[in-house]
Amino acid sequence: MKEKAVFWGASGDLYVEIDVTEEESFRRQEEHLIGGLEISYLQALLSAEVNFPVCGRSEKVQIPRGTSSGDRIRLGGKGFPRFGGGRRGDLILEIEVKMPKKLGKKEEQLLREIAGSKRRVSV
């Protein structure tokens, strides 16, 4: 669409080039954003609500009880808008459950008590 130039400039088309850079915390797959989310073993076992920073905002993510490493949590409509309009893509979080290298004495004692109450687990 050609418009008349303002302030005595030349008429013509305006071309804009946009470079999209990769963000370390997530990657783009068409309109979907895929990111990694590290959670503690307690958050995985007991469920939790965590915040995930994405594009200058923070999304609340509900971690279901019993989540494992490799599970994916999908937040519908939290990705990028589809090209040409329409609904937004999804934010897909790939879960990694972090296990502690060391336990405190009280934490280890409690976990051993729990393990002892389970008939199939020997520690």
Coordinates of N, CA, C and O in Angstrom, one line a residue:
M1 N 0.8 -1.2 0.0 CA 0.0 0.0 0.0 C 0.9 1.2 0.0 O 1.7 1.4 0.9
K2 N 0.8 2.0 -1.0 CA 1.6 3.2 -1.1 C 0.9 4.4 -0.4 O -0.3 4.6 -0.6
E3 N 1.6 5.1 0.3 CA 1.1 6.3 1.0 C 1.9 7.5 0.5 O 3.1 7.4 0.1
K4 N 1.4 8.7 0.7 CA 2.1 9.9 0.3 C 3.1 10.2 1.4 O 2.8 10.0 2.6
A5 N 4.3 10.5 1.0 CA 5.4 10.8 2.0 C 5.1 12.1 2.8 O 4.4 13.0 2.3
V6 N 5.5 12.1 4.0 CA 5.3 13.3 4.8 C 6.6 14.0 4.9 O 7.7 13.5 4.7
F7 N 6.5 15.3 5.1 CA 7.7 16.2 5.2 C 8.6 16.1 4.0 O 9.8 16.0 4.1
W8 N 8.0 16.1 2.8 CA 8.8 16.1 1.5 C 9.7 14.9 1.3 O 10.6 15.0 0.5
G9 N 9.5 13.8 1.9 CA 10.3 12.6 1.7 C 9.8 11.9 0.5 O 8.8 12.2 -0.1
A10 N 10.6 10.9 0.0 CA 10.3 10.2 -1.2 C 9.2 9.1 -0.8 O 9.3 8.5 0.3
S11 N 8.3 8.9 -1.7 CA 7.3 7.8 -1.5 C 7.9 6.5 -1.8 O 8.9 6.4 -2.6
G12 N 7.4 5.4 -1.2 CA 8.0 4.1 -1.5 C 7.6 3.1 -0.4 O 6.8 3.4 0.5
D13 N 8.1 1.9 -0.5 CA 7.8 0.9 0.5 C 8.9 0.9 1.6 O 10.0 1.2 1.4
L14 N 8.4 0.5 2.8 CA 9.3 0.4 3.9 C 9.6 -1.1 4.2 O 8.6 -1.9 4.3
Y15 N 10.8 -1.5 4.2 CA 11.2 -2.9 4.5 C 11.9 -2.9 5.9 O 12.7 -2.1 6.2
V16 N 11.4 -3.8 6.7 CA 11.9 -4.0 8.1 C 12.5 -5.4 8.2 O 11.8 -6.4 7.9
E17 N 13.7 -5.5 8.7 CA 14.3 -6.8 8.9 C 14.5 -7.0 10.4 O 14.9 -6.2 11.1
I18 N 14.0 -8.2 10.9 CA 14.0 -8.5 12.3 C 14.9 -9.7 12.5 O 14.6 -10.8 11.8
D19 N 15.8 -9.6 13.4 CA 16.6 -10.8 13.8 C 16.1 -11.3 15.1 O 15.9 -10.6 16.1
V20 N 15.8 -12.6 15.1 CA 15.3 -13.3 16.3 C 16.5 -14.1 16.9 O 17.0 -15.0 16.2
T21 N 16.9 -13.8 18.1 CA 18.0 -14.5 18.7 C 17.5 -15.6 19.6 O 16.5 -15.5 20.2
E22 N 18.3 -16.6 19.8 CA 18.0 -17.7 20.6 C 18.1 -17.3 22.1 O 19.1 -16.6 22.4
E23 N 17.2 -17.7 22.9 CA 17.3 -17.4 24.4 C 17.8 -18.7 25.0 O 17.4 -19.8 24.6
E24 N 18.7 -18.6 25.9 CA 19.3 -19.8 26.5 C 18.3 -20.7 27.3 O 18.4 -21.9 27.3
S25 N 17.3 -20.0 27.9 CA 16.4 -20.8 28.8 C 15.3 -21.5 28.0 O 14.6 -22.3 28.6
F26 N 15.1 -21.2 26.7 CA 14.0 -21.9 25.9 C 14.4 -21.8 24.5 O 15.2 -20.9 24.0
R27 N 13.7 -22.6 23.7 CA 13.9 -22.6 22.2 C 12.5 -22.5 21.6 O 11.5 -22.8 22.2
R28 N 12.5 -22.0 20.4 CA 11.2 -21.8 19.7 C 11.0 -23.0 18.6 O 12.0 -23.3 17.9
Q29 N 9.8 -23.5 18.6 CA 9.5 -24.5 17.6 C 8.2 -24.0 17.0 O 7.1 -24.2 17.6
E30 N 8.3 -23.4 15.8 CA 7.1 -22.7 15.2 C 6.6 -21.7 16.2 O 7.3 -20.8 16.7
E31 N 5.3 -21.8 16.6 CA 4.7 -20.8 17.6 C 4.9 -21.3 19.0 O 4.4 -20.6 19.9
H32 N 5.4 -22.5 19.2 CA 5.6 -23.0 20.6 C 6.9 -22.6 21.2 O 7.9 -22.6 20.5
L33 N 6.9 -22.4 22.5 CA 8.2 -22.2 23.2 C 8.4 -23.5 24.0 O 7.5 -24.0 24.7
I34 N 9.7 -24.0 24.0 CA 10.0 -25.2 24.7 C 11.2 -24.8 25.7 O 12.2 -24.3 25.2
G35 N 11.0 -25.0 26.9 CA 12.0 -24.7 27.9 C 12.2 -25.8 28.9 O 11.4 -26.7 29.1
G36 N 13.3 -25.7 29.6 CA 13.6 -26.7 30.7 C 13.3 -26.1 32.0 O 13.5 -24.9 32.3
L37 N 12.8 -26.9 32.9 CA 12.4 -26.5 34.3 C 13.0 -27.5 35.3 O 12.6 -28.6 35.2
E38 N 13.9 -27.0 36.1 CA 14.5 -27.8 37.2 C 13.6 -27.7 38.4 O 13.3 -26.6 38.8
I39 N 13.3 -28.8 39.0 CA 12.5 -28.8 40.3 C 13.2 -29.8 41.2 O 14.0 -30.6 40.9
S40 N 12.9 -29.6 42.5 CA 13.5 -30.4 43.5 C 12.7 -31.7 43.6 O 11.6 -31.8 43.1
Y41 N 13.3 -32.7 44.2 CA 12.7 -34.0 44.4 C 11.4 -33.9 45.2 O 10.4 -34.6 45.0
L42 N 11.5 -33.0 46.2 CA 10.3 -32.7 47.1 C 9.1 -32.1 46.3 O 8.0 -32.5 46.4
Q43 N 9.5 -31.2 45.4 CA 8.4 -30.6 44.5 C 7.8 -31.6 43.6 O 6.6 -31.6 43.4
A44 N 8.7 -32.5 43.1 CA 8.2 -33.6 42.3 C 7.3 -34.6 43.0 O 6.3 -35.0 42.5
L45 N 7.6 -34.9 44.2 CA 6.9 -35.9 45.0 C 5.6 -35.3 45.6 O 4.5 -36.0 45.5
L46 N 5.6 -34.0 46.0 CA 4.5 -33.5 46.8 C 3.6 -32.5 46.0 O 2.5 -32.2 46.4
S47 N 4.0 -32.1 44.8 CA 3.4 -31.1 44.0 C 3.8 -29.7 44.5 O 4.2 -29.5 45.6
A48 N 3.8 -28.8 43.6 CA 4.2 -27.4 43.9 C 3.7 -26.4 42.9 O 3.4 -26.9 41.7
E49 N 3.7 -25.2 43.2 CA 3.5 -24.1 42.2 C 4.8 -23.3 42.1 O 5.3 -22.9 43.1
V50 N 5.3 -23.2 40.9 CA 6.6 -22.5 40.7 C 6.4 -21.4 39.6 O 5.4 -21.5 38.8
N51 N 7.3 -20.5 39.6 CA 7.2 -19.4 38.6 C 8.3 -19.7 37.5 O 9.4 -20.0 37.9
F52 N 7.9 -19.6 36.3 CA 8.9 -19.8 35.2 C 9.0 -18.4 34.4 O 8.0 -18.0 33.8
P53 N 10.2 -17.8 34.3 CA 10.3 -16.6 33.6 C 10.4 -16.8 32.1 O 11.1 -17.6 31.6
V54 N 9.5 -16.1 31.4 CA 9.5 -16.2 29.9 C 9.2 -14.8 29.3 O 8.2 -14.2 29.6
C55 N 10.0 -14.3 28.4 CA 9.8 -13.1 27.7 C 9.4 -11.9 28.5 O 8.4 -11.2 28.3
G56 N 10.1 -11.7 29.6 CA 9.8 -10.5 30.5 C 8.7 -10.7 31.4 O 8.3 -9.7 32.1
R57 N 8.1 -11.8 31.4 CA 7.0 -12.0 32.4 C 7.2 -13.3 33.1 O 8.1 -14.1 32.8
S58 N 6.4 -13.6 34.1 CA 6.5 -14.9 34.9 C 5.2 -15.7 34.8 O 4.1 -15.1 35.0
E59 N 5.3 -16.9 34.4 CA 4.2 -17.8 34.3 C 4.1 -18.7 35.5 O 5.1 -19.4 35.9
K60 N 3.0 -18.8 36.2 CA 2.8 -19.8 37.3 C 2.6 -21.2 36.7 O 1.8 -21.4 35.8
V61 N 3.4 -22.1 37.2 CA 3.3 -23.5 36.7 C 3.0 -24.4 37.9 O 3.6 -24.4 38.9
Q62 N 1.9 -25.2 37.7 CA 1.5 -26.2 38.7 C 2.3 -27.5 38.4 O 2.1 -28.1 37.3
I63 N 3.1 -28.0 39.3 CA 3.8 -29.2 39.2 C 2.9 -30.3 39.8 O 2.7 -30.3 41.0
P64 N 2.5 -31.3 39.0 CA 1.6 -32.3 39.6 C 2.4 -33.3 40.5 O 3.6 -33.5 40.3
R65 N 1.8 -33.8 41.5 CA 2.4 -34.8 42.4 C 2.9 -36.0 41.5 O 2.2 -36.4 40.6
G66 N 4.1 -36.5 41.8 CA 4.6 -37.6 41.1 C 5.3 -37.3 39.8 O 5.5 -38.2 39.0
T67 N 5.6 -36.0 39.5 CA 6.3 -35.7 38.3 C 7.7 -36.3 38.3 O 8.4 -36.3 39.3
S68 N 8.1 -36.7 37.1 CA 9.4 -37.4 36.9 C 10.2 -36.5 35.9 O 9.7 -35.8 35.1
S69 N 11.5 -36.7 35.9 CA 12.4 -36.1 34.9 C 12.0 -36.6 33.5 O 11.6 -37.8 33.4
G70 N 11.9 -35.7 32.6 CA 11.5 -36.1 31.2 C 10.0 -35.8 31.0 O 9.6 -35.7 29.8
D71 N 9.2 -35.6 32.0 CA 7.8 -35.3 31.8 C 7.8 -33.9 31.2 O 8.7 -33.1 31.4
R72 N 6.7 -33.6 30.5 CA 6.4 -32.3 29.9 C 5.2 -31.7 30.5 O 4.2 -32.4 30.6
I73 N 5.2 -30.4 30.7 CA 4.0 -29.7 31.2 C 3.7 -28.7 30.1 O 4.6 -27.9 29.7
R74 N 2.5 -28.7 29.6 CA 2.1 -27.8 28.5 C 1.2 -26.7 29.1 O 0.1 -27.0 29.7
L75 N 1.5 -25.4 28.8 CA 0.7 -24.3 29.2 C 0.1 -23.7 27.9 O 0.8 -23.1 27.1
G76 N -1.1 -24.0 27.6 CA -1.8 -23.6 26.4 C -1.9 -22.1 26.2 O -2.2 -21.4 27.1
G77 N -1.6 -21.7 25.0 CA -1.7 -20.2 24.7 C -0.7 -19.3 25.3 O -0.8 -18.1 25.3
K78 N 0.4 -19.9 25.8 CA 1.5 -19.1 26.5 C 2.7 -18.9 25.6 O 3.7 -18.4 26.0
G79 N 2.7 -19.4 24.3 CA 3.8 -19.3 23.4 C 3.7 -18.0 22.6 O 3.1 -17.0 23.0
F80 N 4.2 -18.1 21.3 CA 4.1 -17.0 20.4 C 2.9 -17.0 19.6 O 2.3 -18.1 19.4
P81 N 2.4 -15.8 19.1 CA 1.3 -15.8 18.2 C 1.6 -16.6 16.9 O 2.7 -16.6 16.4
R82 N 0.6 -17.2 16.4 CA 0.8 -17.9 15.1 C 1.0 -16.9 14.0 O 0.4 -15.8 14.0
F83 N 1.8 -17.3 13.0 CA 2.1 -16.4 11.9 C 0.7 -16.2 11.1 O 0.0 -17.2 10.8
G84 N 0.4 -15.0 10.8 CA -0.9 -14.7 10.1 C -2.1 -14.6 11.0 O -3.2 -14.5 10.5
G85 N -1.8 -14.6 12.3 CA -2.9 -14.4 13.2 C -3.4 -15.7 13.8 O -2.9 -16.8 13.5
G86 N -4.4 -15.7 14.6 CA -5.0 -16.9 15.2 C -4.5 -17.0 16.6 O -3.9 -16.1 17.2
R87 N -4.7 -18.2 17.2 CA -4.4 -18.4 18.6 C -2.9 -18.5 18.8 O -2.1 -18.8 17.9
R88 N -2.4 -18.3 20.0 CA -1.0 -18.4 20.3 C -0.6 -19.9 20.5 O -1.4 -20.7 20.8
G89 N 0.7 -20.1 20.3 CA 1.2 -21.4 20.6 C 1.3 -21.7 22.1 O 0.8 -20.9 22.9
D90 N 1.9 -22.8 22.4 CA 2.0 -23.3 23.8 C 3.4 -23.1 24.4 O 4.4 -23.1 23.6
L91 N 3.5 -23.0 25.7 CA 4.7 -23.1 26.4 C 4.8 -24.5 26.9 O 4.0 -25.0 27.7
I92 N 5.9 -25.2 26.5 CA 6.1 -26.6 26.9 C 7.3 -26.7 27.7 O 8.4 -26.3 27.3
L93 N 7.2 -27.2 28.9 CA 8.3 -27.2 29.9 C 8.7 -28.7 30.1 O 7.9 -29.5 30.4
E94 N 10.0 -28.9 29.8 CA 10.6 -30.3 30.0 C 11.2 -30.3 31.4 O 12.0 -29.5 31.7
I95 N 10.7 -31.2 32.2 CA 11.0 -31.3 33.6 C 12.3 -32.0 33.9 O 12.5 -33.1 33.3
E96 N 13.1 -31.5 34.7 CA 14.3 -32.2 35.2 C 14.2 -32.2 36.8 O 14.3 -31.1 37.4
V97 N 14.1 -33.3 37.4 CA 14.1 -33.4 38.8 C 15.5 -33.5 39.3 O 16.3 -34.4 39.0
K98 N 15.9 -32.5 40.2 CA 17.3 -32.5 40.7 C 17.3 -33.3 42.1 O 16.5 -32.9 43.0
M99 N 18.2 -34.2 42.1 CA 18.3 -35.0 43.4 C 19.5 -34.4 44.1 O 20.5 -34.0 43.6
P100 N 19.4 -34.3 45.5 CA 20.4 -33.7 46.3 C 21.6 -34.6 46.3 O 21.5 -35.9 46.4
K101 N 22.8 -34.1 46.3 CA 24.1 -34.8 46.5 C 24.3 -35.3 47.9 O 24.8 -36.3 48.2
K102 N 23.8 -34.4 48.8 CA 24.0 -34.7 50.3 C 22.6 -34.4 51.0 O 21.9 -33.5 50.6
L103 N 22.4 -35.1 52.0 CA 21.2 -34.9 52.8 C 21.6 -34.5 54.2 O 22.6 -35.0 54.7
G104 N 20.8 -33.6 54.8 CA 21.1 -33.3 56.2 C 20.7 -34.5 57.1 O 19.9 -35.4 56.6
K105 N 21.2 -34.6 58.3 CA 20.9 -35.7 59.2 C 19.4 -35.9 59.4 O 18.9 -37.1 59.3
K106 N 18.7 -34.9 59.7 CA 17.3 -35.0 59.9 C 16.5 -35.5 58.7 O 15.6 -36.3 58.8
E107 N 16.9 -34.9 57.5 CA 16.2 -35.3 56.3 C 16.5 -36.7 56.0 O 15.6 -37.5 55.6
E108 N 17.7 -37.2 56.1 CA 18.1 -38.6 55.9 C 17.3 -39.5 56.8 O 16.8 -40.5 56.4
Q109 N 17.2 -39.1 58.1 CA 16.5 -39.9 59.1 C 15.0 -40.1 58.7 O 14.5 -41.2 58.8
L110 N 14.4 -39.0 58.3 CA 13.0 -39.0 58.0 C 12.8 -39.9 56.7 O 11.8 -40.7 56.7
L111 N 13.7 -39.7 55.8 CA 13.5 -40.6 54.5 C 13.7 -42.0 54.8 O 13.1 -42.9 54.3
R112 N 14.7 -42.4 55.7 CA 14.9 -43.8 56.1 C 13.6 -44.3 56.9 O 13.2 -45.5 56.7
E113 N 13.0 -43.5 57.7 CA 11.8 -43.9 58.4 C 10.7 -44.2 57.3 O 10.0 -45.2 57.4
I114 N 10.5 -43.3 56.4 CA 9.5 -43.5 55.3 C 9.9 -44.8 54.5 O 9.0 -45.6 54.3
A115 N 11.1 -45.0 54.2 CA 11.5 -46.1 53.4 C 11.3 -47.4 54.2 O 10.9 -48.4 53.7
G116 N 11.6 -47.4 55.5 CA 11.3 -48.5 56.4 C 9.9 -48.9 56.5 O 9.5 -50.1 56.7
S117 N 9.0 -47.9 56.4 CA 7.6 -48.2 56.5 C 7.0 -48.9 55.2 O 5.9 -49.4 55.2
K118 N 7.8 -48.8 54.1 CA 7.4 -49.5 52.9 C 8.0 -50.9 52.9 O 9.2 -51.0 53.1
R119 N 7.2 -51.8 52.7 CA 7.7 -53.2 52.9 C 8.6 -53.6 51.8 O 9.5 -54.5 52.0
R120 N 8.5 -53.0 50.6 CA 9.4 -53.4 49.5 C 10.7 -52.7 49.4 O 11.5 -53.0 48.6
V121 N 11.0 -51.8 50.3 CA 12.2 -51.0 50.2 C 13.1 -51.3 51.4 O 12.7 -51.3 52.6
S122 N 14.3 -51.7 51.1 CA 15.3 -52.0 52.2 C 16.4 -51.0 52.1 O 16.9 -50.7 51.0
V123 N 16.8 -50.4 53.2 CA 17.9 -49.4 53.2 C 18.8 -49.7 54.4 O 18.5 -50.3 55.3

